[in-house]
Tab-separated table of C-alpha atoms in Angstrom:
chain	number	residue	atom	x	y	z
I	26	MET	CA	0.000	0.000	0.000
I	27	HIS	CA	2.790	2.455	0.863
I	28	LEU	CA	4.155	2.417	-2.698
I	29	ARG	CA	0.805	3.740	-3.888
I	30	LEU	CA	0.128	6.206	-1.098
I	31	ASN	CA	3.246	8.214	-1.868
I	32	GLU	CA	1.848	8.830	-5.372
I	33	LEU	CA	-1.482	10.078	-4.058
I	34	GLU	CA	-0.817	13.825	-4.044
I	35	ASN	CA	0.585	13.847	-7.583
I	36	THR	CA	-2.361	11.784	-8.812
I	37	VAL	CA	-4.838	14.269	-7.371
I	38	LYS	CA	-3.053	17.412	-8.540
I	39	GLU	CA	-2.475	16.092	-12.054
I	40	SER	CA	-6.136	15.155	-12.540
I	41	GLU	CA	-8.472	17.126	-14.788
I	42	TRP	CA	-10.845	17.550	-11.857
I	43	TYR	CA	-8.207	19.347	-9.764
I	44	LYS	CA	-6.912	21.440	-12.670
I	45	ASN	CA	-10.409	22.746	-13.310
I	46	LEU	CA	-10.775	24.014	-9.749
I	47	THR	CA	-10.166	27.656	-8.893
I	48	GLU	CA	-7.191	28.542	-6.698
I	49	GLU	CA	-9.582	29.367	-3.866
I	50	VAL	CA	-11.265	25.962	-3.965
I	51	ARG	CA	-7.908	24.136	-4.149
I	52	LYS	CA	-7.070	25.551	-0.734
I	53	ASN	CA	-9.825	23.335	0.690
I	54	VAL	CA	-8.655	20.093	-0.943
I	55	SER	CA	-6.775	17.571	1.180
I	56	CYS	CA	-4.571	15.077	-0.673
I	57	LYS	CA	-4.468	12.706	2.280
I	58	LEU	CA	-6.352	9.441	2.574
I	59	TYR	CA	-8.509	9.285	5.706
I	60	GLU	CA	-9.066	5.809	7.144
I	61	LEU	CA	-12.280	5.900	9.182
I	62	VAL	CA	-12.236	3.723	12.304
I	63	PRO	CA	-15.559	3.828	14.221
I	64	ARG	CA	-15.839	2.706	17.828
I	65	THR	CA	-18.516	0.118	16.993
I	66	CYS	CA	-16.502	-1.286	14.048
I	67	ASP	CA	-19.636	-0.777	11.941
I	68	VAL	CA	-18.211	-0.405	8.419
I	69	LYS	CA	-20.097	1.664	5.821
I	70	TYR	CA	-19.477	0.997	2.129
I	71	ASP	CA	-21.627	3.790	0.701
I	72	ILE	CA	-20.471	6.836	2.646
I	73	PRO	CA	-22.798	9.483	1.091
I	74	LYS	CA	-25.797	7.413	2.204
I	75	GLU	CA	-24.690	7.833	5.816
I	76	ASP	CA	-24.502	11.631	5.794
I	77	ASP	CA	-26.314	14.124	3.562
I	78	ASN	CA	-23.398	16.545	3.915
I	79	ILE	CA	-21.088	14.168	2.037
I	80	LYS	CA	-21.220	13.906	-1.759
I	81	TYR	CA	-19.262	11.743	-4.190
I	82	VAL	CA	-17.054	13.789	-6.558
I	83	THR	CA	-14.714	11.532	-8.540
I	84	THR	CA	-12.521	8.431	-8.402
I	85	PHE	CA	-8.744	8.311	-8.720
I	86	LYS	CA	-6.954	5.290	-10.159
I	87	ILE	CA	-3.409	4.635	-8.941
I	88	GLU	CA	-1.335	2.034	-10.789
I	89	THR	CA	2.048	0.667	-9.789
I	90	TRP	CA	4.368	-2.315	-10.096
I	91	ARG	CA	5.553	-4.046	-6.940
I	92	SER	CA	7.767	-7.131	-6.824
I	93	GLY	CA	7.010	-7.708	-10.497
I	94	ASN	CA	3.246	-7.581	-9.957
I	95	TYR	CA	0.853	-5.011	-11.362
I	96	ARG	CA	-1.222	-3.331	-8.667
I	97	VAL	CA	-4.133	-0.927	-8.969
I	98	MET	CA	-6.025	1.035	-6.315
I	99	PHE	CA	-9.214	3.119	-6.657
I	100	LEU	CA	-9.838	5.967	-4.202
I	101	LYS	CA	-12.954	8.119	-4.098
I	102	MET	CA	-12.900	11.876	-3.575
I	103	TYR	CA	-15.806	13.360	-1.622
I	104	SER	CA	-17.015	16.867	-0.870
I	105	ILE	CA	-17.991	17.679	2.715
I	106	THR	CA	-20.264	20.677	3.118
I	107	ILE	CA	-21.337	22.115	6.456
I	108	GLU	CA	-23.337	25.328	6.301
I	109	GLU	CA	-21.502	27.513	3.753
I	110	GLU	CA	-18.118	25.754	3.931
I	111	THR	CA	-16.978	22.941	1.614
I	112	CYS	CA	-13.854	20.802	1.850
I	113	TYR	CA	-12.668	17.807	-0.179
I	114	CYS	CA	-10.952	14.560	0.817
I	115	MET	CA	-10.519	10.865	0.064
I	116	CYS	CA	-11.770	8.510	2.750
I	117	GLU	CA	-12.755	4.898	3.349
I	118	PHE	CA	-13.606	2.407	6.095
I	119	PRO	CA	-10.980	-0.361	6.433
I	120	SER	CA	-13.039	-3.469	5.725
I	121	VAL	CA	-10.998	-5.589	8.148
I	122	ILE	CA	-12.457	-3.861	11.218
I	123	GLY	CA	-15.950	-4.965	10.201
I	124	THR	CA	-14.849	-8.511	10.983
I	125	MET	CA	-14.489	-7.584	14.644
I	126	LYS	CA	-18.129	-6.506	14.840
I	127	ILE	CA	-19.242	-9.779	13.256
I	128	MET	CA	-17.091	-11.749	15.720
I	129	GLU	CA	-18.667	-9.882	18.628
I	130	ASP	CA	-22.268	-10.096	17.381
I	131	LYS	CA	-22.191	-13.757	16.381
I	132	HIS	CA	-19.687	-15.069	18.953
I	133	LEU	CA	-17.529	-16.543	16.217
I	134	ALA	CA	-14.241	-16.566	18.131
I	135	ARG	CA	-12.769	-17.334	21.524
I	136	PHE	CA	-9.760	-15.484	22.942
I	137	SER	CA	-7.386	-16.520	25.701
I	138	HIS	CA	-7.549	-14.219	28.733
I	139	THR	CA	-4.911	-13.863	31.437
I	140	TYR	CA	-6.073	-13.527	35.054
I	141	PRO	CA	-4.142	-12.738	38.274
I	142	GLY	CA	-2.550	-15.567	40.252
I	143	GLY	CA	-2.153	-19.133	39.142
I	144	VAL	CA	0.832	-21.240	38.256
I	145	ARG	CA	4.206	-19.774	39.321
I	146	GLU	CA	2.446	-16.471	40.101
I	147	GLU	CA	2.394	-15.673	36.390
I	148	GLY	CA	-1.371	-15.620	36.072
I	149	SER	CA	-3.807	-18.173	34.729
I	150	THR	CA	-5.083	-18.326	31.153
I	151	THR	CA	-8.471	-19.495	29.955
I	152	ALA	CA	-10.538	-19.245	26.777
I	153	ALA	CA	-13.548	-16.940	26.672
I	154	GLN	CA	-15.960	-15.617	24.080
I	155	PHE	CA	-14.982	-12.559	22.060
I	156	THR	CA	-16.269	-9.642	24.147
I	157	THR	CA	-16.750	-5.896	23.786
I	158	GLU	CA	-13.488	-5.419	25.706
I	159	ASP	CA	-11.724	-7.736	23.241
I	160	LYS	CA	-13.117	-5.675	20.379
I	161	LYS	CA	-11.868	-2.492	22.003
I	162	LEU	CA	-8.439	-4.044	22.473
I	163	GLN	CA	-8.231	-5.265	18.873
I	164	LEU	CA	-9.466	-1.884	17.641
I	165	GLY	CA	-6.713	-0.196	19.617
I	166	ARG	CA	-4.112	-2.589	18.240
I	167	PHE	CA	-5.327	-1.948	14.702
I	168	TYR	CA	-5.306	1.825	15.216
I	169	TYR	CA	-1.786	2.039	16.618
I	170	THR	CA	-0.347	-0.575	14.258
I	171	MET	CA	-1.706	1.222	11.184
I	172	ASN	CA	-0.333	4.558	12.378
I	173	SER	CA	3.034	2.988	13.152
I	174	THR	CA	3.133	1.372	9.713
I	175	LEU	CA	2.388	4.666	7.995
I	176	ASN	CA	5.204	6.342	9.928
I	177	HIS	CA	7.616	3.486	9.265
I	178	PHE	CA	8.058	4.461	5.602
I	179	PRO	CA	9.533	7.969	5.139
I	180	ASP	CA	7.826	8.430	1.771
I	181	CYS	CA	4.432	7.661	3.330
I	182	LYS	CA	4.564	10.097	6.217
I	183	ASP	CA	1.616	12.503	6.221
I	184	THR	CA	-0.001	10.805	3.207
I	185	ALA	CA	-2.760	9.225	5.291
I	186	ARG	CA	-4.426	9.629	8.652
I	187	VAL	CA	-6.411	7.205	10.779
I	188	LEU	CA	-9.519	8.824	12.258
I	189	LEU	CA	-10.741	7.001	15.341
I	190	PHE	CA	-14.182	8.297	16.321
I	191	ASN	CA	-17.206	7.467	18.433
I	192	ASP	CA	-19.952	6.747	15.917
I	193	GLU	CA	-22.444	6.412	18.771
I	194	ASN	CA	-22.080	10.123	19.499
I	195	LYS	CA	-24.968	11.563	17.486
I	196	LYS	CA	-23.723	15.117	18.022
I	197	LYS	CA	-20.527	14.386	16.056
I	198	THR	CA	-21.591	13.351	12.567
I	199	LEU	CA	-19.249	11.724	10.067
I	200	SER	CA	-19.144	14.938	8.028
I	201	LYS	CA	-18.115	16.863	11.160
I	202	VAL	CA	-15.369	14.308	11.911
I	203	LEU	CA	-13.981	14.655	8.391
I	204	MET	CA	-14.359	18.435	8.222
I	205	ASP	CA	-12.440	18.926	11.480
I	206	ALA	CA	-9.660	16.610	10.287
I	207	ILE	CA	-9.317	18.275	6.883
I	208	LYS	CA	-9.245	21.795	8.317
I	209	LYS	CA	-6.664	20.788	10.905
I	210	ASP	CA	-4.416	19.161	8.290
I	211	LEU	CA	-4.690	22.037	5.833
I	212	LYS	CA	-3.871	24.496	8.603
I	213	GLU	CA	-0.764	22.533	9.612
I	214	GLU	CA	0.566	21.945	6.100
I	215	ASN	CA	3.045	24.790	6.428
I	216	PHE	CA	4.560	23.407	9.626
I	217	GLN	CA	7.356	20.863	9.203
I	218	GLU	CA	7.217	19.760	12.838
I	219	LYS	CA	4.082	19.338	14.931
I	220	LYS	CA	5.114	19.882	18.522
I	221	PHE	CA	3.775	17.814	21.367
I	222	LYS	CA	0.761	19.457	22.935
I	223	GLU	CA	1.051	20.605	26.524
I	224	GLY	CA	-0.421	18.265	29.101
I	225	ASN	CA	-0.857	14.513	29.096
I	226	GLN	CA	-2.810	13.161	26.134
I	227	PRO	CA	-4.947	10.080	26.832
I	228	PRO	CA	-4.602	7.018	24.593
I	229	GLN	CA	-6.841	7.545	21.580
I	230	ILE	CA	-8.769	4.351	22.217
I	231	ASP	CA	-9.491	5.381	25.824
I	232	ARG	CA	-11.091	8.635	24.672
I	233	LEU	CA	-14.011	6.553	23.469
I	234	GLU	CA	-14.961	5.967	27.089
I	235	SER	CA	-16.998	8.368	29.205
I	236	GLU	CA	-14.428	8.360	32.017
I	237	GLU	CA	-10.683	8.770	31.663
I	238	LEU	CA	-7.953	8.088	34.178
I	239	LYS	CA	-5.553	10.865	35.055
I	240	TYR	CA	-1.814	10.251	35.106
I	241	GLU	CA	1.016	12.251	36.612
I	242	PHE	CA	3.419	11.437	33.785
I	243	GLN	CA	3.051	10.728	30.097
I	244	VAL	CA	5.570	7.943	29.543
I	245	TYR	CA	8.103	5.631	31.169
I	246	VAL	CA	10.740	3.647	29.297
I	247	ALA	CA	11.388	0.384	31.174
I	248	HIS	CA	14.740	-1.272	30.535
I	249	THR	CA	17.509	-3.311	32.074
I	250	ASP	CA	20.861	-1.718	32.950
I	251	ASP	CA	22.362	-3.200	29.779
I	252	ASP	CA	19.776	-1.413	27.626
I	253	GLU	CA	20.195	2.047	29.125
I	254	GLU	CA	21.665	3.478	25.910
I	255	LYS	CA	18.703	2.266	23.819
I	256	ALA	CA	16.265	3.676	26.353
I	257	GLN	CA	18.034	7.034	26.348
I	258	GLN	CA	17.779	7.109	22.557
I	259	ILE	CA	13.985	6.863	22.844
I	260	ILE	CA	13.820	9.546	25.542
I	261	ASP	CA	16.054	11.898	23.543
I	262	HIS	CA	13.814	11.493	20.487
I	263	LEU	CA	10.663	12.277	22.488
I	264	ARG	CA	12.332	15.409	23.872
I	265	LYS	CA	13.476	16.435	20.411
I	266	LYS	CA	9.892	16.175	19.176
I	267	GLY	CA	8.767	18.519	21.932
I	268	MET	CA	7.778	16.334	24.895
I	269	ALA	CA	8.464	18.116	28.174
I	270	ASP	CA	10.858	16.616	30.723
I	271	SER	CA	8.038	16.787	33.268
I	272	ASP	CA	6.039	14.293	31.154
I	273	ILE	CA	8.814	11.659	31.198
I	274	PHE	CA	9.033	9.541	34.358
I	275	ASP	CA	12.656	9.372	35.584
I	276	ALA	CA	12.554	6.296	37.797
I	277	ASP	CA	16.209	6.532	38.816
I	278	SER	CA	15.705	9.997	40.275
I	279	TYR	CA	12.240	9.269	41.666
I	280	LEU	CA	13.153	5.902	43.190
I	281	PRO	CA	16.961	5.833	43.691
I	282	GLY	CA	18.272	2.398	44.577
I	283	SER	CA	14.964	0.623	43.955
I	284	SER	CA	14.673	-2.632	42.026
I	285	TRP	CA	13.537	-2.832	38.414
I	286	THR	CA	10.279	-4.452	39.540
I	287	LYS	CA	9.546	-1.684	42.051
I	288	LYS	CA	10.189	0.997	39.427
I	289	MET	CA	7.749	-0.707	37.040
I	290	GLU	CA	5.084	-0.985	39.730
I	291	VAL	CA	5.242	2.715	40.550
I	292	ALA	CA	5.473	3.731	36.880
I	293	SER	CA	2.409	1.655	35.961
I	294	CYS	CA	0.328	3.783	38.345
I	295	LYS	CA	1.823	7.154	37.493
I	296	CYS	CA	2.394	6.901	33.720
I	297	ARG	CA	-0.091	6.759	30.892
I	298	TRP	CA	2.239	4.957	28.480
I	299	PHE	CA	4.703	2.207	29.328
I	300	ILE	CA	7.412	1.543	26.731
I	301	PHE	CA	8.988	-1.828	27.477
I	302	LEU	CA	12.344	-2.733	25.896
I	303	LEU	CA	12.192	-6.488	25.246
I	304	THR	CA	15.766	-6.903	24.040
I	305	LYS	CA	18.004	-9.962	24.240
I	306	ASN	CA	19.261	-8.735	27.597
I	307	ALA	CA	15.768	-8.319	29.063
I	308	LEU	CA	14.513	-11.647	27.720
I	309	GLN	CA	17.364	-13.495	29.430
I	310	ASP	CA	15.880	-12.473	32.796
I	311	LYS	CA	14.089	-15.614	34.018
I	312	SER	CA	11.912	-13.596	36.390
I	313	LEU	CA	10.653	-11.365	33.564
I	314	ASN	CA	7.172	-12.933	33.373
I	315	TYR	CA	6.588	-12.440	37.084
I	316	ASN	CA	7.921	-8.864	37.033
I	317	VAL	CA	5.748	-7.940	34.075
I	318	VAL	CA	2.557	-9.358	35.595
I	319	SER	CA	3.262	-7.768	38.985
I	320	ALA	CA	3.954	-4.319	37.597
I	321	LEU	CA	1.475	-4.137	34.747
I	322	GLY	CA	-1.477	-6.021	36.154
I	323	ASP	CA	-4.056	-3.358	35.276
I	324	SER	CA	-3.066	-3.187	31.623
I	325	ILE	CA	-2.752	-6.956	31.286
I	326	TYR	CA	-5.853	-8.116	33.131
I	327	ARG	CA	-8.109	-5.340	31.860
I	328	ARG	CA	-6.472	-5.621	28.438
I	329	LYS	CA	-5.836	-1.901	28.008
I	330	VAL	CA	-3.543	-0.698	25.248
I	331	ARG	CA	-1.081	1.167	27.475
I	332	VAL	CA	1.949	-1.087	27.167
I	333	ILE	CA	4.191	-0.695	24.111
I	334	PRO	CA	6.836	-3.439	23.870
I	335	VAL	CA	9.836	-2.707	21.635
I	336	VAL	CA	11.129	-6.114	20.536
I	337	ASP	CA	14.705	-6.776	19.523
I	338	ARG	CA	15.184	-8.769	16.343
I	339	CYS	CA	16.889	-11.931	17.586
I	340	ASP	CA	16.834	-15.683	17.214
I	341	ASN	CA	14.922	-17.854	19.685
I	342	LEU	CA	12.690	-14.984	20.729
I	343	VAL	CA	10.608	-16.025	23.748
I	344	ILE	CA	7.968	-13.450	24.620
I	345	PRO	CA	6.383	-13.524	28.108
I	346	GLU	CA	2.943	-15.155	28.079
I	347	ALA	CA	1.346	-12.096	29.669
I	348	LEU	CA	2.452	-9.855	26.825
I	349	ARG	CA	1.724	-12.035	23.807
I	350	TRP	CA	-1.576	-10.304	23.045
I	351	ILE	CA	0.036	-6.875	22.623
I	352	THR	CA	1.127	-5.373	19.313
I	353	TYR	CA	4.900	-5.026	19.190
I	354	ILE	CA	7.126	-2.412	17.626
I	355	PRO	CA	10.354	-3.912	16.224
I	356	PHE	CA	13.590	-2.270	17.331
I	357	ASP	CA	15.281	-0.791	14.274
I	358	ILE	CA	19.001	0.028	14.178
I	359	ASN	CA	18.194	2.959	11.883
I	360	GLY	CA	15.821	4.432	14.455
I	361	ARG	CA	12.528	3.961	12.591
I	362	HIS	CA	10.885	2.682	15.764
I	363	LEU	CA	11.422	6.105	17.371
I	364	GLU	CA	8.855	7.877	15.189
I	365	SER	CA	6.374	5.041	15.686
I	366	LEU	CA	6.672	5.390	19.448
I	367	TYR	CA	6.298	9.159	19.286
I	368	SER	CA	3.191	8.928	17.117
I	369	ILE	CA	1.527	6.751	19.758
I	370	VAL	CA	2.473	8.470	23.005
I	371	SER	CA	2.103	12.012	21.677
I	372	GLY	CA	-1.535	11.569	20.718
I	373	LYS	CA	-0.760	13.564	17.573
I	374	PHE	CA	-3.161	11.571	15.414
I	375	LEU	CA	-6.510	13.251	15.315
I	376	PHE	CA	-9.290	11.861	17.442
I	377	ASN	CA	-12.911	12.830	17.096
């Protein structure tokens, strides 16, 4: 997909439709692709039928060759009109998320759940029907994984945006969600860097709930002593992107002389995001499973998407049982994982 997304802007601007627009109207055209991710996972295939403010305009055909295979993608351009203002964008519902709604409605799957206690104090696991909480978890994984993927490829950055929204909120129509996103993107086009907003931003998936937890810090990077340099690289990148020092939990200063487990326990209560370096060094720690379950019980047992493991590429990778349900970010020697982490913890992707 990324080989086609980077051609999107040129395709739009070279089209007869765009060339026939006045300069004033062009200012309201977004060349990004908006992936619509509703809370209920209820996918709509005929978008104009869902909102009278949205009208079909034209279709763009993008052709490319990848690995010797011919690929083609069709994207629809829509107009969004609210009162006297009209903007234009390409948008779609990822069809894969509709599967989650079907699984929930028809009980077509069973997921393993980890519960406190049990064998070797690592927690017990049992199978249970696919629940609303499972859907929320999988939706969160999809949301963050898609954003991370888009940021992984330099030529794809800012070509698409994932819009996570509460489709049960009748006051925020689909046209309003899109209009707000388009106007925000067009306004920020002249800024090369989008600085981290002041204050702690809640995880996008948690904003779908009526109540939100408050955290003293934004992020903690958990690591062994051997991985201190890799952890510092992540912290330095977050600071460079504009995150305040006061939003980064410094466990060594806050809890001098404390054990790794104790630092994780305190951080799990005080920090919204928990970046966990699962490198070769960390995975050699035989007590890792117990430490993880002890420190991150809330996120694991309630299956909240607050833990972000960064996994080292290595042979014989053994991931703790308690963390196998979480989406991982691969550690990259060229630093590509840094932007993926920032995109998640900064809350920079638009939520509606």
